[in-house]
CSV table of C-alpha atoms and ligand atoms in Angstrom, one decimal:
chain,number,residue,atom,x,y,z
A,264,UNK,CA,20.5,-21.1,16.0
A,265,UNK,CA,23.9,-18.9,16.1
A,266,UNK,CA,26.9,-19.6,18.3
A,267,UNK,CA,29.8,-18.0,19.6
A,268,UNK,CA,33.2,-18.8,20.1
A,269,UNK,CA,32.8,-20.8,23.2
A,270,UNK,CA,30.3,-23.0,21.4
A,271,UNK,CA,27.2,-21.9,23.3
A,272,UNK,CA,24.3,-21.5,20.9
A,273,UNK,CA,21.7,-19.1,21.3
A,274,UNK,CA,20.2,-15.8,20.1
A,275,UNK,CA,23.0,-13.7,19.6
A,276,UNK,CA,23.2,-10.0,18.3
A,277,UNK,CA,25.9,-10.1,15.0
A,278,UNK,CA,28.1,-7.4,16.2
A,279,UNK,CA,29.9,-7.0,13.0
A,280,UNK,CA,26.6,-6.5,11.0
A,281,UNK,CA,26.5,-4.0,8.9
A,282,UNK,CA,22.9,-4.1,9.0
A,283,UNK,CA,21.9,-0.4,10.4
A,284,UNK,CA,18.0,-1.5,11.0
A,285,UNK,CA,16.6,-0.8,14.8
A,286,UNK,CA,12.9,-1.7,14.0
A,287,UNK,CA,11.3,-3.5,11.6
A,288,UNK,CA,7.5,-3.8,10.7
A,289,UNK,CA,6.2,-7.4,9.3
A,290,UNK,CA,2.9,-7.2,8.0
A,291,UNK,CA,2.0,-10.8,8.0
A,292,UNK,CA,1.8,-13.6,10.6
A,293,UNK,CA,2.7,-16.8,8.4
A,294,UNK,CA,5.8,-18.6,8.2
A,295,UNK,CA,7.7,-15.8,6.4
A,296,UNK,CA,6.8,-13.5,8.9
A,297,UNK,CA,7.7,-15.4,11.9
A,298,UNK,CA,11.1,-16.4,10.1
A,299,UNK,CA,12.1,-12.8,9.0
A,300,UNK,CA,11.0,-12.0,12.2
A,301,UNK,CA,13.0,-14.1,14.1
A,302,UNK,CA,16.1,-13.3,11.9
A,303,UNK,CA,15.7,-9.6,12.6
A,304,UNK,CA,15.3,-10.0,16.0
A,305,UNK,CA,18.9,-12.3,16.1
A,306,UNK,CA,20.6,-9.3,14.0
A,307,UNK,CA,19.6,-6.6,16.8
A,308,UNK,CA,16.3,-5.5,15.4
A,309,UNK,CA,13.1,-4.2,17.2
A,310,UNK,CA,10.0,-6.3,15.1
A,311,UNK,CA,6.4,-5.9,15.6
A,312,UNK,CA,4.1,-8.3,13.2
A,313,UNK,CA,1.2,-7.3,11.9
A,314,UNK,CA,-2.1,-9.0,11.8
A,315,UNK,CA,-5.9,-9.2,11.3
A,316,UNK,CA,-5.5,-11.4,14.7
A,317,UNK,CA,-2.8,-10.7,17.4
A,318,UNK,CA,-4.1,-13.6,19.3
A,319,UNK,CA,-2.8,-16.3,16.8
A,320,UNK,CA,0.7,-15.0,17.4
A,321,UNK,CA,0.7,-15.1,21.0
A,322,UNK,CA,3.2,-18.3,20.8
A,323,UNK,CA,5.5,-16.5,18.4
A,324,UNK,CA,5.6,-13.7,20.6
A,325,UNK,CA,6.4,-15.6,23.5
A,326,UNK,CA,9.4,-17.2,22.3
A,327,UNK,CA,10.4,-14.2,20.5
A,328,UNK,CA,12.0,-12.1,23.7
A,329,UNK,CA,11.3,-8.7,24.6
A,330,UNK,CA,12.3,-6.5,21.5
A,331,UNK,CA,9.2,-8.8,19.6
A,332,UNK,CA,5.7,-7.0,19.2
A,333,UNK,CA,2.4,-7.7,17.6
A,334,UNK,CA,0.0,-5.4,16.6
A,335,UNK,CA,-2.5,-4.3,13.1
A,336,UNK,CA,-1.2,-4.1,9.8
A,337,UNK,CA,-1.5,-0.3,10.7
A,338,UNK,CA,0.6,-0.9,14.0
A,339,UNK,CA,3.2,-2.8,12.5
A,340,UNK,CA,3.8,-0.6,9.4
A,341,UNK,CA,4.0,2.4,11.8
A,342,UNK,CA,6.3,1.0,13.7
A,343,UNK,CA,9.0,0.0,11.1
A,344,UNK,CA,11.5,2.2,9.7
A,345,UNK,CA,12.0,-0.5,7.5
A,346,UNK,CA,8.6,-2.9,6.3
A,347,UNK,CA,8.8,-6.3,5.0
A,348,UNK,CA,5.1,-7.5,3.0
A,349,UNK,CA,4.7,-11.4,3.7
A,350,UNK,CA,1.1,-11.9,2.8
A,351,UNK,CA,-1.1,-14.1,0.5
A,352,UNK,CA,-0.6,-12.9,-2.8
A,353,UNK,CA,-4.5,-12.3,-3.6
A,354,UNK,CA,-4.4,-10.2,-0.4
A,355,UNK,CA,-1.4,-7.9,-0.7
A,356,UNK,CA,-3.4,-4.4,-1.9
A,357,UNK,CA,-5.9,-4.6,0.6
A,358,UNK,CA,-3.3,-5.1,3.5
A,359,UNK,CA,-1.2,-2.2,2.2
A,360,UNK,CA,-4.6,-0.3,2.2
A,361,UNK,CA,-5.3,-1.6,5.7
A,362,UNK,CA,-1.5,-0.5,6.8
A,363,UNK,CA,-2.1,3.1,5.6
A,364,UNK,CA,-0.8,5.3,2.8
A,365,UNK,CA,1.0,7.4,5.4
A,366,UNK,CA,2.8,4.8,7.3
A,367,UNK,CA,4.0,3.4,4.0
A,368,UNK,CA,5.3,7.0,2.8
A,369,UNK,CA,9.1,6.8,2.4
A,370,UNK,CA,9.9,3.4,3.8
A,371,UNK,CA,11.8,0.6,1.9
A,372,UNK,CA,9.3,-2.5,1.8
A,373,UNK,CA,10.8,-5.7,1.4
A,374,UNK,CA,8.1,-7.6,-0.7
A,375,UNK,CA,8.0,-10.9,-0.3
A,376,UNK,CA,4.9,-11.6,-1.9
A,377,UNK,CA,4.2,-14.2,-4.9
A,378,UNK,CA,0.8,-13.9,-7.0
A,379,UNK,CA,-0.5,-17.4,-6.6
A,380,UNK,CA,-4.0,-17.7,-7.2
A,381,UNK,CA,-6.5,-19.3,-5.6
A,382,UNK,CA,-5.8,-22.5,-7.8
A,383,UNK,CA,-4.2,-25.5,-7.3
A,384,UNK,CA,-0.3,-26.1,-9.1
A,385,UNK,CA,-0.6,-28.1,-12.2
A,386,UNK,CA,1.8,-31.5,-12.3
A,387,UNK,CA,3.6,-29.3,-9.5
A,388,UNK,CA,3.7,-26.0,-11.2
A,389,UNK,CA,2.0,-23.0,-9.3
A,390,UNK,CA,-1.0,-21.0,-11.0
A,391,UNK,CA,-0.2,-17.4,-10.8
A,392,UNK,CA,-3.2,-14.3,-11.2
A,393,UNK,CA,-0.7,-12.2,-13.2
A,394,UNK,CA,0.7,-12.7,-16.6
A,395,UNK,CA,4.0,-12.5,-18.1
A,396,UNK,CA,4.2,-8.9,-19.0
A,397,UNK,CA,3.1,-7.6,-15.2
A,398,UNK,CA,4.0,-8.5,-12.0
A,399,UNK,CA,2.4,-8.1,-8.1
A,400,UNK,CA,5.0,-5.6,-7.0
A,401,UNK,CA,4.9,-3.3,-10.0
A,402,UNK,CA,1.0,-3.1,-8.8
A,403,UNK,CA,1.9,-2.8,-5.4
A,404,UNK,CA,4.0,0.3,-6.6
A,405,UNK,CA,2.0,1.9,-8.3
A,406,UNK,CA,-1.0,1.4,-5.4
A,407,UNK,CA,1.4,3.3,-3.1
A,408,UNK,CA,3.8,5.3,-5.1
A,409,UNK,CA,5.9,6.9,-2.4
A,410,UNK,CA,6.6,3.5,-0.8
A,411,UNK,CA,10.1,2.1,-2.1
A,412,UNK,CA,9.1,-1.7,-2.8
A,413,UNK,CA,12.2,-4.2,-3.3
A,414,UNK,CA,11.5,-7.6,-4.2
A,415,UNK,CA,13.2,-10.1,-2.7
A,416,UNK,CA,12.6,-13.2,-0.2
A,417,UNK,CA,10.0,-14.5,-2.5
A,418,UNK,CA,12.2,-17.0,-4.4
A,419,UNK,CA,13.3,-19.1,-1.3
A,420,UNK,CA,11.8,-21.2,1.4
A,421,UNK,CA,10.8,-19.4,4.8
A,422,UNK,CA,13.4,-21.9,6.4
A,423,UNK,CA,16.5,-20.8,4.1
A,424,UNK,CA,15.5,-16.7,4.5
A,425,UNK,CA,18.2,-16.1,7.1
A,426,UNK,CA,21.9,-17.1,7.1
A,427,UNK,CA,21.4,-20.0,5.6
A,428,UNK,CA,23.7,-23.0,5.8
A,429,UNK,CA,24.8,-24.6,2.0
A,430,UNK,CA,28.0,-25.7,3.0
A,431,UNK,CA,30.1,-22.2,2.8
A,432,UNK,CA,28.3,-21.4,-0.7
A,433,UNK,CA,26.0,-18.0,-0.7
A,434,UNK,CA,23.1,-18.2,-2.3
A,435,UNK,CA,22.0,-15.8,-4.5
A,436,UNK,CA,18.9,-13.5,-3.7
A,437,UNK,CA,17.9,-11.8,-7.3
A,438,UNK,CA,16.4,-8.2,-6.1
A,439,UNK,CA,15.3,-5.2,-8.0
A,440,UNK,CA,12.8,-1.8,-7.4
A,441,UNK,CA,12.8,1.8,-8.9
A,442,UNK,CA,14.5,3.3,-5.8
A,443,UNK,CA,18.4,3.0,-5.4
A,444,UNK,CA,18.4,3.6,-1.5
A,445,UNK,CA,15.9,1.2,-0.8
A,446,UNK,CA,18.0,-1.3,-2.9
A,447,UNK,CA,21.0,-0.5,-1.4
A,448,UNK,CA,19.4,-0.4,2.5
A,449,UNK,CA,17.8,-4.1,1.3
A,450,UNK,CA,21.4,-5.3,0.0
A,451,UNK,CA,22.8,-4.4,3.5
A,452,UNK,CA,20.2,-6.6,5.0
A,453,UNK,CA,20.5,-9.2,2.7
A,454,UNK,CA,24.5,-9.5,3.1
A,455,UNK,CA,23.8,-9.7,7.0
A,456,UNK,CA,21.5,-12.4,6.2
A,457,UNK,CA,24.0,-14.2,4.6
A,458,UNK,CA,22.9,-13.4,0.7
A,459,UNK,CA,24.8,-12.5,-2.5
A,460,UNK,CA,22.7,-10.0,-4.3
A,461,UNK,CA,21.5,-10.4,-7.9
A,462,UNK,CA,20.1,-6.9,-8.8
A,463,UNK,CA,17.8,-7.4,-11.9
A,464,UNK,CA,17.0,-3.6,-12.2
A,465,UNK,CA,13.8,-1.8,-11.8
A,466,UNK,CA,10.3,-2.7,-10.3
A,467,UNK,CA,9.5,-4.6,-13.8
A,468,UNK,CA,12.5,-6.8,-12.7
A,469,UNK,CA,9.5,-8.4,-10.6
A,470,UNK,CA,8.3,-10.1,-13.7
A,471,UNK,CA,11.3,-12.2,-14.0
A,472,UNK,CA,12.1,-12.6,-10.1
A,473,UNK,CA,8.2,-13.6,-9.1
A,474,UNK,CA,8.1,-16.8,-11.5
A,475,UNK,CA,11.0,-18.0,-9.6
A,476,UNK,CA,9.1,-19.1,-6.9
A,477,UNK,CA,7.4,-21.2,-9.0
A,478,UNK,CA,10.3,-23.0,-10.3
A,479,UNK,CA,11.6,-22.8,-6.8
A,480,UNK,CA,8.2,-25.1,-5.6
A,481,UNK,CA,8.7,-27.5,-8.6
A,482,UNK,CA,11.1,-30.1,-6.3
A,483,UNK,CA,8.7,-29.6,-3.4
A,484,UNK,CA,5.5,-30.7,-5.0
A,485,UNK,CA,6.9,-33.6,-6.9
A,486,UNK,CA,9.8,-34.8,-4.8
A,487,UNK,CA,8.7,-33.1,-1.4
A,488,UNK,CA,12.3,-31.1,-1.3
A,489,UNK,CA,12.1,-27.5,-0.2
A,490,UNK,CA,15.7,-26.7,1.0
A,491,UNK,CA,17.2,-25.6,-2.0
A,492,UNK,CA,18.1,-22.3,-3.3
A,493,UNK,CA,19.3,-20.8,-6.5
A,494,UNK,CA,23.1,-19.9,-6.7
A,495,UNK,CA,24.2,-18.2,-10.0
A,496,UNK,CA,27.4,-19.0,-10.9
A,497,UNK,CA,30.2,-16.1,-12.8
A,498,UNK,CA,33.3,-16.1,-14.6
B,1536,NAP,N1,5.6,-20.0,2.7
B,1536,NAP,C1,7.2,-19.8,2.1
B,1536,NAP,O1,8.2,-20.6,2.4
B,1536,NAP,C2,7.2,-18.3,1.1
B,1536,NAP,C3,8.4,-18.4,0.5
B,1536,NAP,C4,8.6,-17.1,-0.2
B,1536,NAP,C5,7.6,-16.3,-0.6
B,1536,NAP,N2,6.3,-16.7,0.2
B,1536,NAP,C6,5.3,-15.6,-0.1
B,1536,NAP,O2,5.4,-15.0,0.7
B,1536,NAP,C7,3.7,-14.7,1.5
B,1536,NAP,C8,3.5,-14.7,3.0
B,1536,NAP,O3,3.5,-16.2,2.7
B,1536,NAP,P1,3.1,-17.1,3.9
B,1536,NAP,O4,3.4,-18.7,3.5
B,1536,NAP,O5,4.0,-16.6,5.2
B,1536,NAP,O6,2.0,-17.0,4.7
B,1536,NAP,P2,0.5,-17.3,3.8
B,1536,NAP,O7,-0.4,-18.2,4.1
B,1536,NAP,O8,0.6,-16.8,2.2
B,1536,NAP,O9,0.0,-15.5,4.3
B,1536,NAP,C9,-0.7,-15.5,5.4
B,1536,NAP,C10,-0.8,-14.2,6.0
B,1536,NAP,O10,-1.9,-13.4,4.8
B,1536,NAP,C11,-2.5,-12.6,5.6
B,1536,NAP,N3,-4.3,-12.8,4.7
B,1536,NAP,C12,-4.6,-14.0,4.4
B,1536,NAP,N4,-5.8,-13.5,3.8
B,1536,NAP,C13,-6.2,-12.4,4.2
B,1536,NAP,C14,-7.6,-11.5,4.3
B,1536,NAP,N5,-8.3,-11.7,3.6
B,1536,NAP,N6,-7.5,-10.5,4.1
B,1536,NAP,C15,-6.2,-9.8,5.5
B,1536,NAP,N7,-4.9,-10.5,5.0
B,1536,NAP,C16,-5.2,-11.6,5.3
B,1536,NAP,C17,-2.7,-13.4,7.0
B,1536,NAP,O11,-3.4,-12.2,7.4
B,1536,NAP,P3,-3.9,-12.7,9.2
B,1536,NAP,O12,-2.5,-12.5,10.0
B,1536,NAP,O13,-4.4,-11.7,9.4
B,1536,NAP,O14,-4.1,-13.7,9.1
B,1536,NAP,C18,-1.4,-13.4,7.0
B,1536,NAP,O15,-0.8,-12.3,7.7
B,1536,NAP,C19,3.0,-15.2,0.4
B,1536,NAP,O16,3.0,-14.2,-0.7
B,1536,NAP,C20,4.0,-16.4,-0.3
B,1536,NAP,O17,3.7,-16.6,-1.8
B,1536,NAP,C21,6.2,-17.7,1.1
């Protein structure tokens, strides 16, 4: 919730935002898709969530207002000038196929996915289906070369993705990707969403970013703490 100078709270557009995005297509219907969807709406964009089953998002749509829409994966991909990929890691490739290559060409895709295997955590540590010298984002970038993937939002909980309150300290979002223009756009969005950005380079950087979600989840699984975020100290 954001507030204005008069102390009113509610859905406000941040007029000072440098986020120049008018239409965002979000592939996904889960906690991440819904949280980022609300965040983009609050920052003034139109948002379409993509799913196999639009009926399950009826309540989200009702609560999200008139700039919110729901469609198929292909509808959402066609709608957005910027896209978010927020589906289960095991099906991410399949969802991009359903979205349609022509709807992804040239678009910045903020990739929030993690390669979590269909297997339980071991003593609080998630199991991944990727090895140490590969990453899900690299696979997706190879699958759709004309899309411009940027890894981000993958190593923080959905509740802290948009303008999280850490007592005045900006948390760090690690990003990577092959296209400088797409990373610049992602950086503008992340700055509007209250993040400091740490660019760790090309798509291979996802080999380092994706495992951060394993680390981030350990306090959750072992101590039921889910509200933290990473912060890089610099001097
Ligand atoms: N939850 C978090 O706090 C968090 C934080 C950071 C990153 N992430 C990552 O973000 C991604 C989304 O996480 P989430 O928790 O929001 O949701 P999720 O439960 O991991 O994924 C839900 C989405 O996956 C799609 N899906 C599942 N099985 C499918 C299949 N067989 N075919 C096509 N689509 C399928 C669903 O499509 P339908 O809409 O059609 O059902 C839905 O949109 C994941 O990769 C997760 O690792 C999550």
